XYZ file of C-alpha atoms in Angstrom:
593
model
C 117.458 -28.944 -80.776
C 117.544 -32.214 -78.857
C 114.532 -34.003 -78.473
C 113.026 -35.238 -75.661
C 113.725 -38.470 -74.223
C 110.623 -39.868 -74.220
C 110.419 -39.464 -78.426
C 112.413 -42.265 -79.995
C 113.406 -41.599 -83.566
C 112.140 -45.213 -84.352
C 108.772 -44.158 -83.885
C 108.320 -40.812 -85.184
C 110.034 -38.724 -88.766
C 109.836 -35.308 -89.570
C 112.212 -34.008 -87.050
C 110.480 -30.626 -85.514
C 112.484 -27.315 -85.759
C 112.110 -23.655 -86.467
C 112.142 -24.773 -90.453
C 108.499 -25.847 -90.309
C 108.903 -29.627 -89.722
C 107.368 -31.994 -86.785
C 107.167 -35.244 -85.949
C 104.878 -37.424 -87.433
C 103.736 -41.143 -85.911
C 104.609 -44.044 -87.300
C 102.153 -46.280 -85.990
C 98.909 -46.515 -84.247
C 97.239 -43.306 -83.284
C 98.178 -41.796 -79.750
C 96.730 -38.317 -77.557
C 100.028 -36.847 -78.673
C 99.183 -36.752 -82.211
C 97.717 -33.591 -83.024
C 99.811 -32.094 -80.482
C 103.041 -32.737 -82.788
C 101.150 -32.892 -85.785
C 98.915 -29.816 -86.105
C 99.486 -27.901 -82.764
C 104.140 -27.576 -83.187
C 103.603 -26.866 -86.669
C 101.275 -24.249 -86.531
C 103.131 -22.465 -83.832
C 105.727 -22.792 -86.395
C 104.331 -21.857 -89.588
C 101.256 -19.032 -88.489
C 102.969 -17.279 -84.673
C 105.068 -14.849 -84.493
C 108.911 -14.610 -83.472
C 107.156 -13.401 -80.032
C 104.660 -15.822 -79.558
C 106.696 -18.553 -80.764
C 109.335 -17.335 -78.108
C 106.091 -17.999 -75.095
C 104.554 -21.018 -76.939
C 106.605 -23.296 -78.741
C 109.401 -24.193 -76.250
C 106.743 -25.185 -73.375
C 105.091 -26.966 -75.681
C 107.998 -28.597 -77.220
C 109.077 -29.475 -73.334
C 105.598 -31.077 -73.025
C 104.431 -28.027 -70.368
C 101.850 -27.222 -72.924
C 100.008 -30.303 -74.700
C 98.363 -29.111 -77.772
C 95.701 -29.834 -80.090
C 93.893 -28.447 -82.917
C 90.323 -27.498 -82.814
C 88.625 -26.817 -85.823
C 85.827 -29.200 -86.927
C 82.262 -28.357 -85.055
C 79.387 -30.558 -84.588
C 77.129 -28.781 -87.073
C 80.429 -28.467 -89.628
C 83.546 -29.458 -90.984
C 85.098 -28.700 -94.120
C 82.758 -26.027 -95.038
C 85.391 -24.131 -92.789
C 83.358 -20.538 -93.713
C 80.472 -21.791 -92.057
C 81.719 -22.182 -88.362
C 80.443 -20.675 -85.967
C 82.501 -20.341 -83.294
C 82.821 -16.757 -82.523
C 86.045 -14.337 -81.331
C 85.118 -11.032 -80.806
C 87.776 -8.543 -79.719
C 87.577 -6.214 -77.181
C 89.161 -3.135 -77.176
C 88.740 -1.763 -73.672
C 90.591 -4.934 -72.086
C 92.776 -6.319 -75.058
C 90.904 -9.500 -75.081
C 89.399 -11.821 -77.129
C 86.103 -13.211 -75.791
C 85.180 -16.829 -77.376
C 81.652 -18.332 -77.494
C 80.505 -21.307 -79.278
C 76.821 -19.849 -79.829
C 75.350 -22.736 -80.990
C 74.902 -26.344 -79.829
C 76.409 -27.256 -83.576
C 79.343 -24.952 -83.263
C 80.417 -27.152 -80.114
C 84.293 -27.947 -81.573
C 83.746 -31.747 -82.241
C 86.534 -34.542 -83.090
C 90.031 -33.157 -82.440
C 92.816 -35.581 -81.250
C 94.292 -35.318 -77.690
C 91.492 -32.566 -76.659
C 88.894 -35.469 -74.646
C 91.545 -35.919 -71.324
C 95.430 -34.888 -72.257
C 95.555 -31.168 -73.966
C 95.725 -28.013 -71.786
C 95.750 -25.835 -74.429
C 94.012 -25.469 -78.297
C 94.307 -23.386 -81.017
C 91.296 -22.606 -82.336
C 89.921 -21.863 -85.197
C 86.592 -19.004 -85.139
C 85.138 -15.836 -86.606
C 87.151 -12.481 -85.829
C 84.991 -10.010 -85.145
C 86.811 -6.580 -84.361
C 84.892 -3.032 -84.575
C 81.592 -4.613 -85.710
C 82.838 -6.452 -88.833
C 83.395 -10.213 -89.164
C 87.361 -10.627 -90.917
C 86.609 -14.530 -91.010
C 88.013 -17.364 -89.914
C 91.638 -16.842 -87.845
C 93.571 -19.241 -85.419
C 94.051 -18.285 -81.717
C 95.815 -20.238 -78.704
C 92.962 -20.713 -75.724
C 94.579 -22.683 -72.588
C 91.511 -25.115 -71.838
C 92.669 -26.615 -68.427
C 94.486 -25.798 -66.236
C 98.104 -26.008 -65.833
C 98.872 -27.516 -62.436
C 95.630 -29.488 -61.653
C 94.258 -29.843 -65.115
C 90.978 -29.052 -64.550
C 89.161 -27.152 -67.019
C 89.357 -23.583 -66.726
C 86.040 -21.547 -65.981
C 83.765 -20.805 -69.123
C 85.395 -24.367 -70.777
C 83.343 -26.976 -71.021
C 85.663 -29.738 -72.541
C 85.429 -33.785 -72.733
C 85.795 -36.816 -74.755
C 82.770 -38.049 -77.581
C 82.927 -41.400 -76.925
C 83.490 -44.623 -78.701
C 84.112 -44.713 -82.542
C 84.815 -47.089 -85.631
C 88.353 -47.242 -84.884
C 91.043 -45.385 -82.949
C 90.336 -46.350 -79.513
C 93.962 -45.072 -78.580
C 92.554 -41.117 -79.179
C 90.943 -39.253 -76.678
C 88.981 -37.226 -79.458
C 86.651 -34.736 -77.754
C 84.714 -31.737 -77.591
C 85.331 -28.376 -76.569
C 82.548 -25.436 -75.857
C 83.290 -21.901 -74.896
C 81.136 -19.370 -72.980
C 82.423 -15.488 -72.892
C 86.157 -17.218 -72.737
C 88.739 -14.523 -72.303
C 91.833 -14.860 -73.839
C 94.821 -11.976 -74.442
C 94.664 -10.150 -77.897
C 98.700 -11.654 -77.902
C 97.541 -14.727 -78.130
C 95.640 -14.434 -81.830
C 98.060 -16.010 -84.433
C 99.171 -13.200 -85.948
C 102.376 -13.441 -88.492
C 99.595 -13.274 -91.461
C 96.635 -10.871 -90.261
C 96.772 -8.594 -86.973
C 94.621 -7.397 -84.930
C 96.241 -3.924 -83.247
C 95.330 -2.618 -79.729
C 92.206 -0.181 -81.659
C 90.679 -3.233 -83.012
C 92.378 -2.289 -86.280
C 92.221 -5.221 -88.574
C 95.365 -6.106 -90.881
C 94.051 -8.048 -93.243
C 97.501 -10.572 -94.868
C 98.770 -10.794 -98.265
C 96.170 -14.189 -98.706
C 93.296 -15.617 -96.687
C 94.463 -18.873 -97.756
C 97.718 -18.752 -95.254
C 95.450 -19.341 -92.064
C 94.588 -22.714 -93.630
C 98.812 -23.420 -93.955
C 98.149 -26.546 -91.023
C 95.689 -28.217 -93.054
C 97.529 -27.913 -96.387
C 100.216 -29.242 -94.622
C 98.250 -32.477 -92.871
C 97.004 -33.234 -96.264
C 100.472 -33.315 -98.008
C 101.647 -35.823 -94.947
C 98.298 -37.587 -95.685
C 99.637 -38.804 -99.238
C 102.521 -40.361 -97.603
C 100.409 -42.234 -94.956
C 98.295 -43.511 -97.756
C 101.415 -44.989 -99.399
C 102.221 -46.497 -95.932
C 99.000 -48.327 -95.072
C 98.447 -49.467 -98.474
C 102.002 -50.727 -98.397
C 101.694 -52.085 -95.232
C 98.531 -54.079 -96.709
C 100.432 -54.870 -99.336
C 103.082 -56.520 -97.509
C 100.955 -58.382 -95.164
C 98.827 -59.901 -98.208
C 101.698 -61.348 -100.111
C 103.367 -62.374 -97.742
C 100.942 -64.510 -96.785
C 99.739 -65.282 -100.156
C 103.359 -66.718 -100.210
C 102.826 -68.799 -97.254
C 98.929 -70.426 -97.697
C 98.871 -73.261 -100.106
C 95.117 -74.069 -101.165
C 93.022 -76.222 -104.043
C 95.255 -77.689 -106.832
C 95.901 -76.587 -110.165
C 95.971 -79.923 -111.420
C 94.231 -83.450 -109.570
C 96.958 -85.135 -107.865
C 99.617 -82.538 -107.463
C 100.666 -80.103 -104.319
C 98.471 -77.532 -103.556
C 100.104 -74.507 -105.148
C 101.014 -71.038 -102.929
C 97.619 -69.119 -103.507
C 100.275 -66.434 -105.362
C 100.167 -68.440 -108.045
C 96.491 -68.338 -109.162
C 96.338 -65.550 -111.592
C 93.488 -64.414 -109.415
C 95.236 -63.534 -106.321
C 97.976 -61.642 -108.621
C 95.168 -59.490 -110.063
C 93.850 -58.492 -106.798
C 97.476 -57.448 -105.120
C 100.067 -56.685 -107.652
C 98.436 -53.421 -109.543
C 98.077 -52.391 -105.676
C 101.481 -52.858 -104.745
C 101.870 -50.684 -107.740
C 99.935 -48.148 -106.722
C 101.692 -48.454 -103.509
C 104.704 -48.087 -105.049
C 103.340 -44.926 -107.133
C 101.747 -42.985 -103.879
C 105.516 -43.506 -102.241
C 107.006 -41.323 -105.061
C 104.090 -38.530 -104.735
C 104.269 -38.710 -101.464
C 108.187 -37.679 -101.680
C 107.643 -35.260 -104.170
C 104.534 -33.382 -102.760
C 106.329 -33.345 -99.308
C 109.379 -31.620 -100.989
C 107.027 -29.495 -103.122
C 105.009 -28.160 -99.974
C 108.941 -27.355 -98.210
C 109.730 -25.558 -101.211
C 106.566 -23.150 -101.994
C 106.550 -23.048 -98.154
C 110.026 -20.997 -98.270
C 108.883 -18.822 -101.635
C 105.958 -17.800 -98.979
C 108.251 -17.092 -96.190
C 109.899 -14.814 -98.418
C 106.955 -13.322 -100.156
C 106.248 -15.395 -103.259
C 102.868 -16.271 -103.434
C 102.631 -17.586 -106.660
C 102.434 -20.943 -106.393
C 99.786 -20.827 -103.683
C 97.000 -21.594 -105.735
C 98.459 -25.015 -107.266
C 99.400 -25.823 -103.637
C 95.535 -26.020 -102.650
C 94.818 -27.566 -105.696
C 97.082 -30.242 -106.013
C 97.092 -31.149 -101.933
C 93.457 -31.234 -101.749
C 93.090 -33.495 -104.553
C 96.113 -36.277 -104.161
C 94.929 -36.233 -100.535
C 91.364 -37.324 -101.736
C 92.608 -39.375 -104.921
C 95.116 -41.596 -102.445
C 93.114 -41.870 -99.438
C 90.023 -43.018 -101.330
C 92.747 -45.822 -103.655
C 94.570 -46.616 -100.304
C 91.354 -47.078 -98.320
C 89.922 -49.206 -100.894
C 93.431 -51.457 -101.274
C 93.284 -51.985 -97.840
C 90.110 -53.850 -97.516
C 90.790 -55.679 -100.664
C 94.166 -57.234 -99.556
C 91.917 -58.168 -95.758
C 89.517 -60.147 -98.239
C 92.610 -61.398 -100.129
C 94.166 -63.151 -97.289
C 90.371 -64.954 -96.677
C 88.973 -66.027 -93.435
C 92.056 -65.300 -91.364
C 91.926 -61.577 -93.051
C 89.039 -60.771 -90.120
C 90.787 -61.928 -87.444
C 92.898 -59.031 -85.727
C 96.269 -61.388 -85.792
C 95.823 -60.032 -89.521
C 97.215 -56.532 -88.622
C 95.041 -55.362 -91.669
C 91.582 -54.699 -89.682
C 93.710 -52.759 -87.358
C 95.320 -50.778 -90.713
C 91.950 -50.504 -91.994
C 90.001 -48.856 -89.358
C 93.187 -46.674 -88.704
C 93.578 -45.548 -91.890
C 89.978 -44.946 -92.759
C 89.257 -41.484 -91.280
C 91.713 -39.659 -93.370
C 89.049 -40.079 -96.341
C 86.939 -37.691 -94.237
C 89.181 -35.875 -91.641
C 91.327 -32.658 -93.284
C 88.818 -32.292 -95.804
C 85.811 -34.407 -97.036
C 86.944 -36.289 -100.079
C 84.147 -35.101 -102.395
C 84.937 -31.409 -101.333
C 88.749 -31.996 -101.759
C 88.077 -33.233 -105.351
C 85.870 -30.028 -105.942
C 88.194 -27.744 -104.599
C 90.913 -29.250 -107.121
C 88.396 -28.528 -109.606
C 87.993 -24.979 -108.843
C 91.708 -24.450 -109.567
C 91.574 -26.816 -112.677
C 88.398 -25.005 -114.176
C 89.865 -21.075 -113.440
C 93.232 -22.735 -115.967
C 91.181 -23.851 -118.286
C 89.299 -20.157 -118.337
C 92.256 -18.128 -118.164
C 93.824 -20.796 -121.312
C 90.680 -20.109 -123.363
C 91.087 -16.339 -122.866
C 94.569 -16.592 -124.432
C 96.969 -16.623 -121.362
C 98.978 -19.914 -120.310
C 98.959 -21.517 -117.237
C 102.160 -23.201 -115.649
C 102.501 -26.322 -113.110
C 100.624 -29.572 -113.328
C 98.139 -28.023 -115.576
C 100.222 -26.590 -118.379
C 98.945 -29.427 -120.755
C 95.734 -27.340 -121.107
C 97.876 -24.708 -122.865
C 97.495 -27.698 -125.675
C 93.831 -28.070 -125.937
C 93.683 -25.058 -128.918
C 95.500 -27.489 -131.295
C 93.488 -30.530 -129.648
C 90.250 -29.426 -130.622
C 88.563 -31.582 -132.975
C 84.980 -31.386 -134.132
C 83.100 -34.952 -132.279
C 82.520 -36.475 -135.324
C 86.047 -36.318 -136.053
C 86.908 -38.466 -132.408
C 88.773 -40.993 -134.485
C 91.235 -37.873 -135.659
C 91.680 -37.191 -132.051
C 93.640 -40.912 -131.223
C 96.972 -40.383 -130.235
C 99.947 -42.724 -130.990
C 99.889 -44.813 -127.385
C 102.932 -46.874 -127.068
C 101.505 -49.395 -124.386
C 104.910 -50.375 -123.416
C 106.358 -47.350 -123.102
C 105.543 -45.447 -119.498
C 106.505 -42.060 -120.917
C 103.430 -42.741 -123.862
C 101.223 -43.764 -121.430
C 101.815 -40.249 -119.494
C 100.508 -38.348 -122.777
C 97.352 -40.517 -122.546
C 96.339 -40.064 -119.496
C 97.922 -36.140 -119.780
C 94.931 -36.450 -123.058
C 91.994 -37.990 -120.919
C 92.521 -35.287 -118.354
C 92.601 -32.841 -120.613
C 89.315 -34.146 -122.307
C 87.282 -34.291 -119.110
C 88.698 -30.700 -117.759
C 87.516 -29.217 -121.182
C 84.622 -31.143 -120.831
C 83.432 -30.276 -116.875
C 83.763 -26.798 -118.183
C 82.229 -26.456 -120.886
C 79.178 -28.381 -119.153
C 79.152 -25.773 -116.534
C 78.764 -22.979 -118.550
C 76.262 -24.690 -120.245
C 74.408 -24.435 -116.941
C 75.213 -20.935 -117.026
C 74.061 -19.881 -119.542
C 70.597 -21.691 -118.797
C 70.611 -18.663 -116.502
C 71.120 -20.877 -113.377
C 73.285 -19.160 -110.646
C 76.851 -19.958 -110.066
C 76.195 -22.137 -107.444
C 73.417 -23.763 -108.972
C 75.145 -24.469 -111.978
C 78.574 -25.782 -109.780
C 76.064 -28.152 -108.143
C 74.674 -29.287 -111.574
C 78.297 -30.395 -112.708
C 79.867 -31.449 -109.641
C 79.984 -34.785 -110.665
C 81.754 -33.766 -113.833
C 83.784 -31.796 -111.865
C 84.866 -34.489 -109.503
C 85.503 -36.929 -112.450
C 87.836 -34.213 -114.195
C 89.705 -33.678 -110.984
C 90.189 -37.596 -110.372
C 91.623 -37.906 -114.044
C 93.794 -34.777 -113.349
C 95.077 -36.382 -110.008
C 95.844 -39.715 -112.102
C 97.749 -38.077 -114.789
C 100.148 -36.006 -112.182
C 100.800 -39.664 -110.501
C 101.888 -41.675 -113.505
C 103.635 -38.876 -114.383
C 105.626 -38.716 -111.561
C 106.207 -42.754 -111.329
C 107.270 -41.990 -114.779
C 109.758 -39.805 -113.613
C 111.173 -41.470 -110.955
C 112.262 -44.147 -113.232
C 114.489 -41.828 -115.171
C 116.465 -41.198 -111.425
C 117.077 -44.736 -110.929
C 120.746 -45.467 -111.901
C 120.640 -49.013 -110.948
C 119.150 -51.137 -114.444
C 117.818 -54.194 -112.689
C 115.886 -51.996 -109.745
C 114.606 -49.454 -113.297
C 113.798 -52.258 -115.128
C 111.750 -53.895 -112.339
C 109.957 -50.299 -111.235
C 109.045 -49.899 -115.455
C 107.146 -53.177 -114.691
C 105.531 -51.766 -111.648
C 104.841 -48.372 -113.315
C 103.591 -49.975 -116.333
C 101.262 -52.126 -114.622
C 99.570 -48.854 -112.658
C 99.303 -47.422 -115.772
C 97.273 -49.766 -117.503
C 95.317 -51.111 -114.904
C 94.305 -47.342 -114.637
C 93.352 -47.433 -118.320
C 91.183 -50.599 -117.767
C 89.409 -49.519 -115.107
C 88.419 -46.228 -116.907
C 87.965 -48.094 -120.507
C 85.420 -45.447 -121.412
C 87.296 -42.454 -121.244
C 90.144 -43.290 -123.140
C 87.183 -44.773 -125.775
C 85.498 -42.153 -125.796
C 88.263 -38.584 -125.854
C 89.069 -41.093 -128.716
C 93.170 -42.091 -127.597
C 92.821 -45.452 -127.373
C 91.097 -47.861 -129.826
C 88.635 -51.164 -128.824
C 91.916 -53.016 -130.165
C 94.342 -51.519 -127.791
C 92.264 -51.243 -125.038
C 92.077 -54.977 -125.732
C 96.168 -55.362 -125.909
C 95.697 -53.230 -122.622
C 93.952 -55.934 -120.829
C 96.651 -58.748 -121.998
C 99.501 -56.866 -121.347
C 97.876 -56.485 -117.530
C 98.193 -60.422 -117.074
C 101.426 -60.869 -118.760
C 102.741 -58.216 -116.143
C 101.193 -60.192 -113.621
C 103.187 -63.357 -114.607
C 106.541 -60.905 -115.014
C 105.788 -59.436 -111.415
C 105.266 -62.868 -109.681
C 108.905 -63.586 -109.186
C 109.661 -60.537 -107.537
C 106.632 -59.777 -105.586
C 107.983 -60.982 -102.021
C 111.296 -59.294 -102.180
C 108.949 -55.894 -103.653
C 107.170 -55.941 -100.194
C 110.267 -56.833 -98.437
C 111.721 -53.522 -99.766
C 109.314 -51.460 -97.638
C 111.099 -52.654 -94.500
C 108.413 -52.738 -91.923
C 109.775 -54.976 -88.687
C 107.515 -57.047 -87.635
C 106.620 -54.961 -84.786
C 105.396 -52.216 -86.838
C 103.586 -54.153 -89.148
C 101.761 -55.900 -86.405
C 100.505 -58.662 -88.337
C 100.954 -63.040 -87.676
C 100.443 -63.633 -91.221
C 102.522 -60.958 -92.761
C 105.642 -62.165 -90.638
C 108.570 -61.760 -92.220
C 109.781 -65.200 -91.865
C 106.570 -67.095 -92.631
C 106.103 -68.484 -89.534
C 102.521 -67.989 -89.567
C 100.438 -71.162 -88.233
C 102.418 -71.928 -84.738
C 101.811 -68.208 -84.084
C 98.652 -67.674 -85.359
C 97.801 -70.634 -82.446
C 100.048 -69.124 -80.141
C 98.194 -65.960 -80.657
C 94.769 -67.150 -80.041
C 95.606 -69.148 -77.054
C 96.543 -65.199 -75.350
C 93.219 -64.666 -76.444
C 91.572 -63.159 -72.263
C 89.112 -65.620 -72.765
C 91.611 -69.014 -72.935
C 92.915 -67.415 -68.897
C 90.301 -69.713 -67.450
C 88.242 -72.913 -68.589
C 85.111 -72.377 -66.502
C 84.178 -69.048 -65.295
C 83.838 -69.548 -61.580
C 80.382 -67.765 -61.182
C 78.411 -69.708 -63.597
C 77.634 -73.519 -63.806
C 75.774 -75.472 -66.731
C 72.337 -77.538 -66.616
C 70.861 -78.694 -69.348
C 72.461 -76.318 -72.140
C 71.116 -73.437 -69.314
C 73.800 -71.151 -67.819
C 72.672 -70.774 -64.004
C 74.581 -68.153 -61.095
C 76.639 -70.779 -58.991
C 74.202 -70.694 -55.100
């Protein structure tokens, strides 16, 4: 399927076809987004061969524009409280849509304030008295030759926000909006002529789009933060500042131990979130084809694992990203930077798709049902099956020096079974605290709420393990010895600045001792020192053109003074010297008479 003109391969990946796959932005956010993003795919992965055959080609063509409406005012990834209702009617074949509420307005979606004629929606079936829950339909919102909204749409944009200026994000209310029954997404659940409700083999399909957004969202984490990344040593490379000793040079600020500490563990992480990215991308394809052919299975772990690497990266990338801004000092804030621009960017992802804190908790749900069904004597498969160990791992607490585990520090596949041991510790440990609660005779949900924070740490450690272990992995693919030996250096280092940063929990699940955790801290600087060498050419790797990376000081060939002045002399302030209208007296600015 040839795409059209207008959509340069340098700019977007994911190529869209009947498979499931879109096209994804490189760079800043545009109207179009959620149009190829969320609106193509879902067509793709949730409408039928029919509806595909009246949907997807004008909207491929650009006749339809597209966006996703979801998130209300009043909610967002609570997704079983919106309100938004569809209630079928049989005597006409139509849905009729109402947003009820001045909360269940639909609030934030891309491309809906100005450029998207149609949405697909997401709202409460309600067929022959009964609400069936939440279900996608396509509502046209304007219309198509004038693009005015249509009657019983009330649609605009919200207004300024932190970032993304580019995005017309806007809202979208409905009064007794008709639409045809056909146009319910309906290759999971159905809705017949009667009002007859099919109900599909999982409720969890509907949500397929936003499984899928958060599985691209691990990728764009490894992109900003690499981005960052890049930007920051580069420039480290290029600024010279104090001296090391009187009299000499001032040394590149890459030098000072310092500035190596605050960059190079995240240009390992950066390097780590590329290789989950990959593999959670290829994962998602592959469970995505055992549910086109009726293999549910692996569903569950899906959820699980999405919702949680989306929170545990976004929240690491988001972080890394302000850090390398304060690492390049003063001229961090200025916008010739690129990183404010990354920053603000970048930022909403910790909240759109899925509040962090509820990602984390969903993960949890998944990780707390393994450990139940391993206690009852069954064995669980996946990223979890290192709970099928904790029979032989129990140990009595006053025993927690029995429970240390031989921890090779420089040896990535040891460091795996640590971490694989901490999450372990803090799984068991969420769980059994929450049915402690129980069995204090609070409710389910009071005794969730009681542990969440347990919950949320277990999840985080669980999210940790599956990324070392997958940096771990990637090592073993790499046939080249000088790029393997270089990675192990890079993996090593995001392994133990993990550890160091969570000092306590390795202490305390008793696999590390005060004496290693100390070699753990050394070994961090003397990777530092190991890593310094290579750190340009690391960034270089990433292969972001200037143009993409947007940035004076991150240039690629260092040129960064001459064109940071260059820059600031475009600045629309520098067009004139004196503004015509206005004359000085006496420090006072008075209107020109």
């Amino acid at each position: 399927m040839a795409a059209p003109g207008p959509w340069s391969q340098d700019n977007w990946h994911l190529r869209p076809n009947r498979n499931g796959t879109c096209f994804v932005h490189r760079g800043r956010p545009e109207p179009l987004d959620l149009h190829l993003g969320m609106f193509l795919p879902t067509l793709l992965t949730q409408a039928t061969p029919e509806q595909q055959d009246r949907f997807f080609m004008p909207a491929w063509n650009l006749e339809i524009i597209g966006t996703y409406a979801q998130t209300e005012m009043g909610h967002g990834t609570h997704l079983r409280g919106l309100e938004t209702t569809a209630t079928y009617d049989p005597a006409t074949q139509e849905f009729i849509l109402n947003s009820p509420t001045v909360t269940s307005i639909k609030w934030w979606p891309g491309g809906l304030g100005k450029t998207s004629n149609h949405a697909i929606v997401l709202a409460q079936l309600y067929t022959q008295g009964q609400c069936k829950g939440l279900h996608a339909f396509i509502v046209p919102i304007r219309q198509l030759g004038t693009h005015e909204p249509l009657p019983g749409i009330t649609v605009g944009d919200i207004g300024p926000k932190f970032g993304y200026d580019e995005m017309d994000n806007g809202y979208l209310k409905m009064d007794n909006f008709r639409i045809p029954r056909e146009n319910m997404l309906m290759k999971y659940a159905q809705v017949e002529p009667d009002g007859t409700y099919v109900k599909p083999l999982s409720d969890k399909l509907t949500y397929g789009t936003m499984v899928f957004i958060r599985s691209l969202i691990v990728g764009d984490s490894a992109r900003s933060l690499s981005r960052a990344c890049t930007i920051a040593i580069r420039y480290s490379a290029v600024r010279h500042q104090s001296e090391l000793k009187p009299g000499e040079p001032e040394p590149q600020i890459l030098d000072y131990q310092t500035q190596q500490y605050k960059l190079f563990p995240l240009l390992a992480t950066a390097y780590a979130f590329h290789f989950v990215g990959a593999y959670i991308k290829d994962t998602y394809r592959r469970i995505s084809g055992d549910i086109n052919e009726g293999d549910l299975s692996e569903l569950p772990e899906l959820h699980a694992l999405t919702a949680g690497l989306k929170a545990f990266t976004s929240w690491t990338a988001n972080a890394g990203i302000e850090e390398c801004r304060m690492a390049c000092g003063g001229h961090g804030y200025s916008r010739c930077s690129g990183i404010p621009d990354i920053y603000v960017t970048f930022t909403p992802s910790c909240t759109y798709e899925g509040e962090n804190t509820v990602m984390m908790l969903q993960t949890a749900r998944f990780l707390v049902k393994s450990y139940t069904q391993v206690s009852s004597g069954q064995r669980v498969t996946g990223m979890v099956s290192y709970l099928n160990d904790l029979s032989r791992q129990r140990i009595q607490p006053q025993h927690v020096a029995a429970r240390t585990v031989t921890v090779r520090l420089n040896d990535p596949v040891s460091l795996v079974e640590a971490y694989k041991a901490r999450a372990a510790w803090l799984v068991e440990a969420a769980a059994k605290n929450l049915e402690a609660e129980l069995n204090h005779r609070r409710s389910k949900e009071d005794a969730w709420n009681k542990t969440s924070v347990d919950l949320v740490q277990a999840s985080e450690a669980h999210c940790h393990y599956v990324i070392v272990k997958l940096f771990t992995a990637k090592l073993a693919e790499i046939s080249n010895a000088a790029v393997r030996a270089v990675l192990t250096e890079l993996c090593l280092l995001y392994a133990l600045c993990g550890i160091s940063k969570n000092t306590g929990d390795f202490l305390q699940a008793g696999i590390l001792t005060d004496a290693q955790i100390t070699q753990v801290k050394q070994h961090v600087k003397e990777l530092l020192a190991v890593i310094r060498p290579n750190a340009v050419a690391l960034v270089d790797s990433f292969d972001f053109h200037d143009s993409h990376l947007g940035s004076v000081l991150g240039r690629y060939d260092g040129n960064v003074y001459e064109n940071m002045f260059e820059w600031a002399k475009k600045s629309p302030l520098n067009k004139t010297e004196v503004k015509k209208p206005y004359f000085f007296v006496s420090g006072h600015v008075c209107l020109e008479k």
